[in-house]
Tab-separated table of C-alpha atoms in Angstrom:
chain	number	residue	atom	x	y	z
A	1	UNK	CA	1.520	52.521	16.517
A	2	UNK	CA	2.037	50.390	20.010
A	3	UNK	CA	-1.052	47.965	19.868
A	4	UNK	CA	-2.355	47.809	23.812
A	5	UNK	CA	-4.985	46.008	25.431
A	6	UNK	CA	-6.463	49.164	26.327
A	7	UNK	CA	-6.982	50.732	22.602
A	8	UNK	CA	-8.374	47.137	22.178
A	9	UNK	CA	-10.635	47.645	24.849
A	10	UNK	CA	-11.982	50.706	23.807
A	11	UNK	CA	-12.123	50.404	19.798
A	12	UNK	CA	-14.950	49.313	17.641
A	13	UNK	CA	-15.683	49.360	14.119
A	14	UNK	CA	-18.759	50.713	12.408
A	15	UNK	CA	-22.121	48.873	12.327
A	16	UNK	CA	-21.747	46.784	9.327
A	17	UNK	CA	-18.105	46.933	8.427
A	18	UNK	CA	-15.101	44.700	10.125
A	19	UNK	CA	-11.824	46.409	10.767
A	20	UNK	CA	-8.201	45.687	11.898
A	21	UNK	CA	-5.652	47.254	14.181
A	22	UNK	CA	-2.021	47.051	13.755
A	23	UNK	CA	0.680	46.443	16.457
A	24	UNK	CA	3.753	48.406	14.479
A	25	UNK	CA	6.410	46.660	16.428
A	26	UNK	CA	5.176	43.078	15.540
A	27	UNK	CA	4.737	43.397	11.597
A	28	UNK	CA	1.618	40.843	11.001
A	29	UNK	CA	0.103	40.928	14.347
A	30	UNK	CA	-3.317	42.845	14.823
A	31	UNK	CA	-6.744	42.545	16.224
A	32	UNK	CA	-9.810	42.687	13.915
A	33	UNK	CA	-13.212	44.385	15.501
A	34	UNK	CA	-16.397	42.785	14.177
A	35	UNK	CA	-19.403	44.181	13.986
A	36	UNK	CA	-20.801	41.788	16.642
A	37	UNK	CA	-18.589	42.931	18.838
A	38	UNK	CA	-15.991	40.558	19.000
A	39	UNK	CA	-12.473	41.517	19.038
A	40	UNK	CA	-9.995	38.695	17.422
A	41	UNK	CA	-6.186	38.222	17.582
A	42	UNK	CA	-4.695	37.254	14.521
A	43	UNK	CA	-1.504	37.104	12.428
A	44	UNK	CA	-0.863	38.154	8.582
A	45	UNK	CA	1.993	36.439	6.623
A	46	UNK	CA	2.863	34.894	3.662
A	47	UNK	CA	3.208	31.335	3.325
A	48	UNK	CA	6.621	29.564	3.754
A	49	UNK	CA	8.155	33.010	4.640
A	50	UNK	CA	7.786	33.675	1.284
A	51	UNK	CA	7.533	36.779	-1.101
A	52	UNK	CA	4.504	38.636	-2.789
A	53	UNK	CA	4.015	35.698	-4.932
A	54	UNK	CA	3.271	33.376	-1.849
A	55	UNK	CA	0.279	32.477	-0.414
A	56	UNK	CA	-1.060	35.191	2.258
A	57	UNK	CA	-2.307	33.407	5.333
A	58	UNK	CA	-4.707	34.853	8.416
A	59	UNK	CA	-3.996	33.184	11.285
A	60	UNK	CA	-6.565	33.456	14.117
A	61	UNK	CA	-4.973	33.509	17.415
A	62	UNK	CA	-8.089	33.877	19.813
A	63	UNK	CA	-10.470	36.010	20.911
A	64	UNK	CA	-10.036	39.349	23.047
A	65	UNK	CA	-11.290	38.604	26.478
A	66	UNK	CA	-10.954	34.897	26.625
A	67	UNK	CA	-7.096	35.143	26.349
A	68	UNK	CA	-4.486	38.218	27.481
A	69	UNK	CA	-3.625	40.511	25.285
A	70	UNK	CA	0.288	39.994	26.472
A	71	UNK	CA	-0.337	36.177	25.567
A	72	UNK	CA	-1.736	36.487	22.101
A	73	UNK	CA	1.245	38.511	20.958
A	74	UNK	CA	3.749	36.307	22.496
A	75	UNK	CA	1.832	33.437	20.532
A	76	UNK	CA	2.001	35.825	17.387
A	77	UNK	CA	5.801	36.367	18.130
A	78	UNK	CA	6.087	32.239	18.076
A	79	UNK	CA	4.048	31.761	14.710
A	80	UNK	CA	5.960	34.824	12.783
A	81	UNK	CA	9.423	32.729	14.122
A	82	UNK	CA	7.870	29.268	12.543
A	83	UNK	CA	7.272	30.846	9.408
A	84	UNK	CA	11.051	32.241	9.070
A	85	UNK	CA	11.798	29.226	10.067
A	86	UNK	CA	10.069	28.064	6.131
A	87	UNK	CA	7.004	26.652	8.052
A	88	UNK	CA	3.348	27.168	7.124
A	89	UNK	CA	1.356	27.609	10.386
A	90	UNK	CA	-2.023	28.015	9.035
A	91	UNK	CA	-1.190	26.074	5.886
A	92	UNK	CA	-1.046	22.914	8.462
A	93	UNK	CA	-3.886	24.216	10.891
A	94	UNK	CA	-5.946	23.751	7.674
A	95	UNK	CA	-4.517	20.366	6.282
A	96	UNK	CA	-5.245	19.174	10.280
A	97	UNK	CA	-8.864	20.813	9.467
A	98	UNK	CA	-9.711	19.278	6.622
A	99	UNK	CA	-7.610	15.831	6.457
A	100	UNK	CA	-9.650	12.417	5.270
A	101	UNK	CA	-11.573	10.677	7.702
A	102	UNK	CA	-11.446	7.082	7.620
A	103	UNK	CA	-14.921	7.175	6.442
A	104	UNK	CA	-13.110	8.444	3.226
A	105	UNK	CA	-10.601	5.780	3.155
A	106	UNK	CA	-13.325	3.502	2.840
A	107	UNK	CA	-15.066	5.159	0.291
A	108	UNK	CA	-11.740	4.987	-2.103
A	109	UNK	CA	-11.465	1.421	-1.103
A	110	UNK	CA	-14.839	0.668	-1.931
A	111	UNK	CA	-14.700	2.557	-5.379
A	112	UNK	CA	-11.279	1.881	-6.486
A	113	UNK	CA	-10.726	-1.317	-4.948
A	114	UNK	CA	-13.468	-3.343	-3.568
A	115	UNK	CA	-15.703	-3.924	-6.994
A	116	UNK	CA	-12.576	-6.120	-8.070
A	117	UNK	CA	-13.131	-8.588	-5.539
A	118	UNK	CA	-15.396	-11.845	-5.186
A	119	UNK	CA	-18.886	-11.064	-4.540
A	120	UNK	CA	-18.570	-13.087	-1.427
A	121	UNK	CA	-15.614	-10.536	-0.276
A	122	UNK	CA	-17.660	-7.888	-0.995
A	123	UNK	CA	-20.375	-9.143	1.165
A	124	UNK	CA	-18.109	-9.494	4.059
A	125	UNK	CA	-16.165	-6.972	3.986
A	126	UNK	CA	-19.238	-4.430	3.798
A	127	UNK	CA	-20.793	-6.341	6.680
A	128	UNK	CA	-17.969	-5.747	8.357
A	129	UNK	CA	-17.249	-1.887	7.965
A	130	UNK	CA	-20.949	-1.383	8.423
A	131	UNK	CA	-21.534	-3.006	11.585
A	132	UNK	CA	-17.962	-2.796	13.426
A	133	UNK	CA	-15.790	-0.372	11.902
A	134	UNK	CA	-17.693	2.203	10.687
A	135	UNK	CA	-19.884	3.065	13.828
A	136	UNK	CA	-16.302	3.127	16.120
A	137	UNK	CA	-14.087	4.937	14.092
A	138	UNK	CA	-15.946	5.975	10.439
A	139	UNK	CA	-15.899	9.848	11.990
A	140	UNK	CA	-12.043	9.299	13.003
A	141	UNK	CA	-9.479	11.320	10.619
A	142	UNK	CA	-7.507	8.724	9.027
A	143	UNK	CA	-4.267	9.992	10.613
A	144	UNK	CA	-5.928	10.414	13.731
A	145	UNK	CA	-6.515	6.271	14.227
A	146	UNK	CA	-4.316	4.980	17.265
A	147	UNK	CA	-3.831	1.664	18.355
A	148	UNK	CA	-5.149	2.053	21.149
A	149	UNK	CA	-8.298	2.783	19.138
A	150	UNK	CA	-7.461	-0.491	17.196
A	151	UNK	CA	-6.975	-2.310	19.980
A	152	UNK	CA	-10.105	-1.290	22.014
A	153	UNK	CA	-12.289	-2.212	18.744
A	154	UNK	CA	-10.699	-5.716	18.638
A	155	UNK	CA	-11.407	-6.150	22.555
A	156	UNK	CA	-14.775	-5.523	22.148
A	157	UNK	CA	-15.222	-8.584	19.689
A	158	UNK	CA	-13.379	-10.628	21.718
A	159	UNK	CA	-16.209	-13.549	22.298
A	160	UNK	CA	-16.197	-14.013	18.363
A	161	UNK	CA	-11.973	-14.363	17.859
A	162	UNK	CA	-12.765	-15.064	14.379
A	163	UNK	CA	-15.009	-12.128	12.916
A	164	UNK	CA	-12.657	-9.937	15.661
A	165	UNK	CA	-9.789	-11.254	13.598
A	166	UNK	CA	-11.058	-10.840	9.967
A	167	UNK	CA	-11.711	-6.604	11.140
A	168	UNK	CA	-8.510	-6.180	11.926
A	169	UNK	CA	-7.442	-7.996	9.148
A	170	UNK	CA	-9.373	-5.541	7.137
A	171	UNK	CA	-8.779	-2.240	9.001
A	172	UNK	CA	-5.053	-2.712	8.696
A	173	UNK	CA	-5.519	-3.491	5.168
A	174	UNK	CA	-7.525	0.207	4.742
A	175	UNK	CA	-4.293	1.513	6.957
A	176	UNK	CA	-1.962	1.005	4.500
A	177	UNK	CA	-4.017	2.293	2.191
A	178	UNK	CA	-4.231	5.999	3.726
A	179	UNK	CA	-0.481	5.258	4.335
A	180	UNK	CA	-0.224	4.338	0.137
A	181	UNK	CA	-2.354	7.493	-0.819
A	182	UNK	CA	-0.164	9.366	2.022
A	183	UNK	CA	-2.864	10.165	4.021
A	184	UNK	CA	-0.603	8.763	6.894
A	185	UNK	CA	3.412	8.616	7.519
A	186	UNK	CA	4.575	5.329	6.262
A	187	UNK	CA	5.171	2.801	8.873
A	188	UNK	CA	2.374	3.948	11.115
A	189	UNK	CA	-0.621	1.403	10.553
A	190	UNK	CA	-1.909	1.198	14.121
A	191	UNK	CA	-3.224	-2.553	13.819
A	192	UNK	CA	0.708	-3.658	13.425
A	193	UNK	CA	1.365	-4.480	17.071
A	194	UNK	CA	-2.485	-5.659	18.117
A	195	UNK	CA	-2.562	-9.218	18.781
A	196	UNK	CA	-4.621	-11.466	17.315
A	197	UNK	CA	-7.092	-13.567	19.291
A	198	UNK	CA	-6.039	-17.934	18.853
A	199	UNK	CA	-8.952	-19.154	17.165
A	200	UNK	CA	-9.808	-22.890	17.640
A	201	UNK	CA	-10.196	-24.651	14.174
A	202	UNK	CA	-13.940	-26.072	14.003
A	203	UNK	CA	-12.963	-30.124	13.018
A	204	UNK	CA	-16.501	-31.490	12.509
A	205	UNK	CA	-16.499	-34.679	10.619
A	206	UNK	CA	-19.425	-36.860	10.009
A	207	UNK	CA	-19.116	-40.693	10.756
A	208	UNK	CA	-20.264	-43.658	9.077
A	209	UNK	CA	-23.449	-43.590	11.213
A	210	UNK	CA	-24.452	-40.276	10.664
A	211	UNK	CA	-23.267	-40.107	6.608
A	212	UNK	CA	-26.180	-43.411	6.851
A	213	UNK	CA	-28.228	-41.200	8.196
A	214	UNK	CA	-27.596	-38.352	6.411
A	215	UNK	CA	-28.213	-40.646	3.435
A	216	UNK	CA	-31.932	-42.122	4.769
A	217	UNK	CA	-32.941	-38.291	5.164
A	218	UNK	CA	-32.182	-37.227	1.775
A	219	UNK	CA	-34.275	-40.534	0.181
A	220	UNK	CA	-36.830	-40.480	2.716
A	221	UNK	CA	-37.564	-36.514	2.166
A	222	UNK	CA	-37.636	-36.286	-1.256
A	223	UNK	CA	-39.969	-39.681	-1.169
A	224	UNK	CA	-42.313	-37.329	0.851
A	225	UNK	CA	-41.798	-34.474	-1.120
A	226	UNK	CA	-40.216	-32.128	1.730
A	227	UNK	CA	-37.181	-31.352	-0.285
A	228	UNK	CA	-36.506	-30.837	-4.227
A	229	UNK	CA	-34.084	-34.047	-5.451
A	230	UNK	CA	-32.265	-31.251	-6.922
A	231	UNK	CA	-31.608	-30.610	-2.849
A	232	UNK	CA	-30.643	-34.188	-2.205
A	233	UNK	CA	-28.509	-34.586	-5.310
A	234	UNK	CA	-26.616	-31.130	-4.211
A	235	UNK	CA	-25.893	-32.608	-0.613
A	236	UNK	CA	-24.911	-35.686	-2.450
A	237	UNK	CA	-22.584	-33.942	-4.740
A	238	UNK	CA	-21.002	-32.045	-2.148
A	239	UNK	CA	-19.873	-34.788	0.177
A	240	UNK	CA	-18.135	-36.417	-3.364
A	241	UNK	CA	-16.804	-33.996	-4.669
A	242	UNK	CA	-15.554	-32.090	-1.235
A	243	UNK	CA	-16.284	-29.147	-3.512
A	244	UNK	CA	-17.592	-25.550	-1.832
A	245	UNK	CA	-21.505	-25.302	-1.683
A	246	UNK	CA	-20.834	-22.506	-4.444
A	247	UNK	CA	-19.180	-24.155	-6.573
A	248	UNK	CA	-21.775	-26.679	-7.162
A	249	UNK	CA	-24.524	-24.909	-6.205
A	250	UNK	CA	-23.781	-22.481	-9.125
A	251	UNK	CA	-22.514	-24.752	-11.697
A	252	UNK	CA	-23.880	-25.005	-15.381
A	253	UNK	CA	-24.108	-27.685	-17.805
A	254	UNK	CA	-21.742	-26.551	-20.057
A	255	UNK	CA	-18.674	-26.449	-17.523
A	256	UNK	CA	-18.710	-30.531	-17.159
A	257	UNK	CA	-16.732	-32.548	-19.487
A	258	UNK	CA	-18.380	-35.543	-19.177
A	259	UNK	CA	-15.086	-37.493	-21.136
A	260	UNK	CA	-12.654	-36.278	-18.821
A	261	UNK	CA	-14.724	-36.276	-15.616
A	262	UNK	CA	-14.275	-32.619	-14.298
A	263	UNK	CA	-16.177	-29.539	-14.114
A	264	UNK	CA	-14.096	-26.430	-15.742
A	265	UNK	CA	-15.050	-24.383	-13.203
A	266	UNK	CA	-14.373	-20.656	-14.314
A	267	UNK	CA	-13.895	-19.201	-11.316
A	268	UNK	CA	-13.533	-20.226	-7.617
A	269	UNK	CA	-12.224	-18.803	-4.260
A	270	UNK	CA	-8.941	-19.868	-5.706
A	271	UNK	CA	-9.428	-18.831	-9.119
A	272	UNK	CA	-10.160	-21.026	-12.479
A	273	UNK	CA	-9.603	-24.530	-11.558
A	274	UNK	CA	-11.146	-28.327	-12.500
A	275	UNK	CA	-13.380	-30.081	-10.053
A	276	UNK	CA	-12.646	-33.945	-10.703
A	277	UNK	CA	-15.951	-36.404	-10.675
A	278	UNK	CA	-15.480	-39.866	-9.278
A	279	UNK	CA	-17.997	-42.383	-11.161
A	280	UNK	CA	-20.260	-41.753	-8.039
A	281	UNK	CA	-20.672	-38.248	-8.857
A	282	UNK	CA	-21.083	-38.664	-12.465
A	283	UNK	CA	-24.127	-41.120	-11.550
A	284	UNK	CA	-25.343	-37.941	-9.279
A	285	UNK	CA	-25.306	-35.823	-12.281
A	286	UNK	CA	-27.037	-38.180	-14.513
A	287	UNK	CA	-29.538	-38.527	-12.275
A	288	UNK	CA	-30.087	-34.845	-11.963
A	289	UNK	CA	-30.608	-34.644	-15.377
A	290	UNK	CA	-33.682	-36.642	-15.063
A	291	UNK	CA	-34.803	-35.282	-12.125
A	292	UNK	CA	-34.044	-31.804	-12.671
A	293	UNK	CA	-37.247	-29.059	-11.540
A	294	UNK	CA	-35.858	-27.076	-14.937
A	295	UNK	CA	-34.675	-29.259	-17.669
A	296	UNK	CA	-34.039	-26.017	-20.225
A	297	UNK	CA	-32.147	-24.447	-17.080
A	298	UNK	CA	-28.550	-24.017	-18.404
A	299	UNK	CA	-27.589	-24.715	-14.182
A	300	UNK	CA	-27.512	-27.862	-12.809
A	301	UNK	CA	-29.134	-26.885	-9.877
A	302	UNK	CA	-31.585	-24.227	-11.317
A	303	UNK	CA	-33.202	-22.069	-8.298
A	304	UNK	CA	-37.104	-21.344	-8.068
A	305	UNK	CA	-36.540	-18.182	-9.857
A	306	UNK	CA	-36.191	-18.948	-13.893
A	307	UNK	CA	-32.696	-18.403	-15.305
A	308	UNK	CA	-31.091	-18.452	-11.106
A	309	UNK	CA	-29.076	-21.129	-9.750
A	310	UNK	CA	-30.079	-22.619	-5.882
A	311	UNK	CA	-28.957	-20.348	-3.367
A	312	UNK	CA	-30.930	-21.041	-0.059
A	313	UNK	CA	-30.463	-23.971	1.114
A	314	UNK	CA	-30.638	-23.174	4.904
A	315	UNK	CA	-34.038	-24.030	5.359
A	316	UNK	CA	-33.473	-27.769	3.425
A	317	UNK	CA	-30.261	-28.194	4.982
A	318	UNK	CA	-31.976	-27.378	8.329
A	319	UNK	CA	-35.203	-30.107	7.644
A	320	UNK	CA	-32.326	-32.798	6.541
A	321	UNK	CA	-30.080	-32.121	9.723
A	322	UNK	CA	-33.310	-32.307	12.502
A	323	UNK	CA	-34.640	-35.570	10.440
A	324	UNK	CA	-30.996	-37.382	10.280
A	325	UNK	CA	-30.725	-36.646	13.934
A	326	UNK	CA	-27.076	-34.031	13.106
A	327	UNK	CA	-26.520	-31.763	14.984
A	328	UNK	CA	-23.572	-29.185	14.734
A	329	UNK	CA	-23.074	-29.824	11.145
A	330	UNK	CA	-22.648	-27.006	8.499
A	331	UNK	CA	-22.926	-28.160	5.122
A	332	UNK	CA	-19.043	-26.928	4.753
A	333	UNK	CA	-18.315	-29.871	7.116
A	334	UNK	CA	-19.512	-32.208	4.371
A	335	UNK	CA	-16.208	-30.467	2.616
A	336	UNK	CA	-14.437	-31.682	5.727
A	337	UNK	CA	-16.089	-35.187	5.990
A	338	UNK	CA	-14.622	-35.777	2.211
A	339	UNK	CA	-11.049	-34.851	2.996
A	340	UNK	CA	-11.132	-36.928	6.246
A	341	UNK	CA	-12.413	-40.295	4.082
A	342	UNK	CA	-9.788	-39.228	1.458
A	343	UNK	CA	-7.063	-39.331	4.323
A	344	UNK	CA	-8.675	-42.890	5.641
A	345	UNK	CA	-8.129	-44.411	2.293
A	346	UNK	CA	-4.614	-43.678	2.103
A	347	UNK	CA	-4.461	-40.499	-0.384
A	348	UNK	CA	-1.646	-38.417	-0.502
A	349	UNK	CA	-1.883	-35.163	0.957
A	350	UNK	CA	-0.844	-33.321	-1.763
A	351	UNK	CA	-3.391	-34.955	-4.133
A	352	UNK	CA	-6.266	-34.222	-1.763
A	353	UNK	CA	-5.050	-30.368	-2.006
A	354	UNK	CA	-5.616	-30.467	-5.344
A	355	UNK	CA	-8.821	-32.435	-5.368
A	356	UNK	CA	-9.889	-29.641	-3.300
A	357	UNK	CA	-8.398	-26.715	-4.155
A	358	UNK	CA	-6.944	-25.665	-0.826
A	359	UNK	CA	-5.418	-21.674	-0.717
A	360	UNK	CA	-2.231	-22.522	0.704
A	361	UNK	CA	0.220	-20.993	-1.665
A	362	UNK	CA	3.116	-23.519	-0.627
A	363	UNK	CA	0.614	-26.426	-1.150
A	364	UNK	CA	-1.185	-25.021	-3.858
A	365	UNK	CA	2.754	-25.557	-5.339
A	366	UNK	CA	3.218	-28.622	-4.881
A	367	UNK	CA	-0.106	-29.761	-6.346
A	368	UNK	CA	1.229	-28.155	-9.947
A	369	UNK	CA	3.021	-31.797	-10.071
A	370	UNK	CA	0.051	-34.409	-9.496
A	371	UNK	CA	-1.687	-35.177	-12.916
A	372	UNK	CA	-5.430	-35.747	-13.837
A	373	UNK	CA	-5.500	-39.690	-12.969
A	374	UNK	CA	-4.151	-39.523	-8.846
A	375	UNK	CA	-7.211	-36.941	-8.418
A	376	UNK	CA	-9.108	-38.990	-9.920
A	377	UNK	CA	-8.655	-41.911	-8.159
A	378	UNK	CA	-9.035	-39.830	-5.182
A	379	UNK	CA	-12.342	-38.616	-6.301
A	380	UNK	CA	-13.598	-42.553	-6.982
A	381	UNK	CA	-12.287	-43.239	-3.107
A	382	UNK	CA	-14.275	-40.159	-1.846
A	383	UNK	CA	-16.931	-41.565	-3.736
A	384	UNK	CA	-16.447	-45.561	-2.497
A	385	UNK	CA	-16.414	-44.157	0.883
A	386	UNK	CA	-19.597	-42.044	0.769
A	387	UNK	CA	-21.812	-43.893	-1.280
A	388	UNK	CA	-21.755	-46.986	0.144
A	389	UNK	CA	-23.588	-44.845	3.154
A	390	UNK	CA	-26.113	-42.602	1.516
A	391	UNK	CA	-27.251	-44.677	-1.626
């Protein structure tokens, strides 16, 4: 039988049951009555213009009413030619339908990938899908990114260059993820071609003047009792060592070989490495023995809560910074202050990268050559240099 729009037009089905008409000279294409009254185009094949063994697909073309009849068959005439063809109309329509969002992608990062990293990574890179990424683009199918969707994300961070950086840093990295678990065609990560925003290096050093009065503020406060000497002898560490607040801040006991002069530190933004001690800091430590808030606390800088190393030292760091009269100054710039004296005393470069543990691969090479007693001596000059000005 002839399907025509005006059987359509006039057929129904019973009450509660659906049923189909056939068009005879288009094998597949039909018309299936609802109960509701809705008539709806549709095509019947199987799956790769395979046999009985392949998948049977029903492909819904549109409803009766909202498009011609003369329409819907030509569009059933196209889809029976793609499957011949060995193609998979609805097979795709569905894969479209129910492909990852990048919501997902972030999901298999997070369990598969992310719990390997630093706690620190994990930090930022949560803040960041939470608060940029997610919000813009979470609901977006993971094929369906664009760079123009990349790029309008990184244009809207534009007055922080750094954090606007570090996101696309990260969403390219979850790009070639979905590209890895081919959830994308390789060679199609949409942050490739954005540009980066220059970011201006922050180069905040303190001077003699202020590292006196950066020294005053850390006796005269603890003589008042408005910071902990476990504070002052943290600060004080710090600008000696040029070590990262962490890495002191977390230290225990039994990571310093007192012989040597180092602290083993087990881990580190740049893995297991030593932290050298000039005699300076070795005088810090001794004294933090003594002066310690927890003596039985296996860290050196134990934290108000029992068996916790100090962690907030905003607020001190703050109070120390408004009495010295400092202003700008992170305490990662006392990190900064130590590699500047180091370069004013004449140190070689490639001893004060591994004094201080820089990430530079290249660099980080060339350090494998400079033995204990160069970083040592570097560590004593950081030490000459600095204590002179806050003892």
């Amino acid at each position: 039988m002839k399907l025509t729009k005006r059987q359509i037009d006039n057929a129904a089905c019973d009450e509660n049951k659906a049923r189909c008409l056939w068009d005879d000279n288009l094998t597949g294409f039909g018309v299936k009555l609802l109960p509701s009254g809705a008539k709806r185009y549709f095509v019947k094949y199987r799956s790769y213009g395979g046999g009985r063994r392949a998948k049977q697909r029903w492909f819904t073309i549109g409803t009766h009413g909202q498009i011609p009849f003369e329409q819907a068959k030509e569009d059933a005439r196209q889809i029976l030619a793609a499957v011949k063809r060995g193609e998979d109309p609805q097979g795709e329509k569905l894969a479209i339908r129910d492909a990852p969002k990048l919501v997902d992608a972030w999901e298999k990062f997070e369990r598969e990938e992310l719990a390997n990293k630093k706690p620190a990574t994990i930090r930022d890179y949560t803040s960041c899908w939470e608060r940029h990424i997610a919000p813009r683009l979470g609901s977006t199918k993971a094929v369906d990114v664009s760079r123009s969707d990349v790029s309008r994300l990184h244009q809207s961070l534009s007055n922080t260059p750094y954090l606007a950086n570090r996101m696309l840093a990260l969403l390219s990295s979850l790009m070639n993820r979905c590209e890895a678990w081919e959830w994308r065609e390789q060679g199609t990560n949409p942050c490739r071609f954005v540009k980066k925003f220059e970011e201006q290096p922050r180069e905040r050093y303190l001077s003699s003047p202020e590292l006196e009065r950066l020294g005053k503020a850390l006796r005269d406060l603890v003589d008042e009792g408005a910071i902990w000497p476990d504070v002052a002898n943290l600060i004080k560490l710090l600008l000696l060592t040029g070590a990262r607040r962490n890495e002191i801040a977390t230290c225990e006991w039994g990571w310093i070989d007192w012989e040597r002069q180092v602290i083993m530190l087990p881990d580190s933004k740049t893995g297991a490495k030593p932290l050298f001690l000039g005699d300076s800091a070795i005088e810090v430590l001794q004294r933090q023995k003594v002066t310690t808030r927890d003596p039985a606390s296996t860290y050196v800088f134990p934290g108000k809560k029992q068996n916790y190393p100090l962690v907030n030292l905003s607020k001190p760091w703050k109070r120390i910074c408004e009495f010295a009269e400092l202003n700008d100054v992170r305490i990662h710039d006392l990190r900064h202050t130590a590699a500047s004296i180091a370069v004013g005393k004449g140190v070689a470069l490639p001893v004060i990268g591994r004094l201080l543990g820089h990430t530079q691969t290249q660099t980080t090479a060339r350090y494998a050559h400079v033995d204990n007693q160069p970083a040592l001596a570097a560590a004593n000059a950081i030490g000459n240099g600095v204590a002179d000005c806050i003892e």
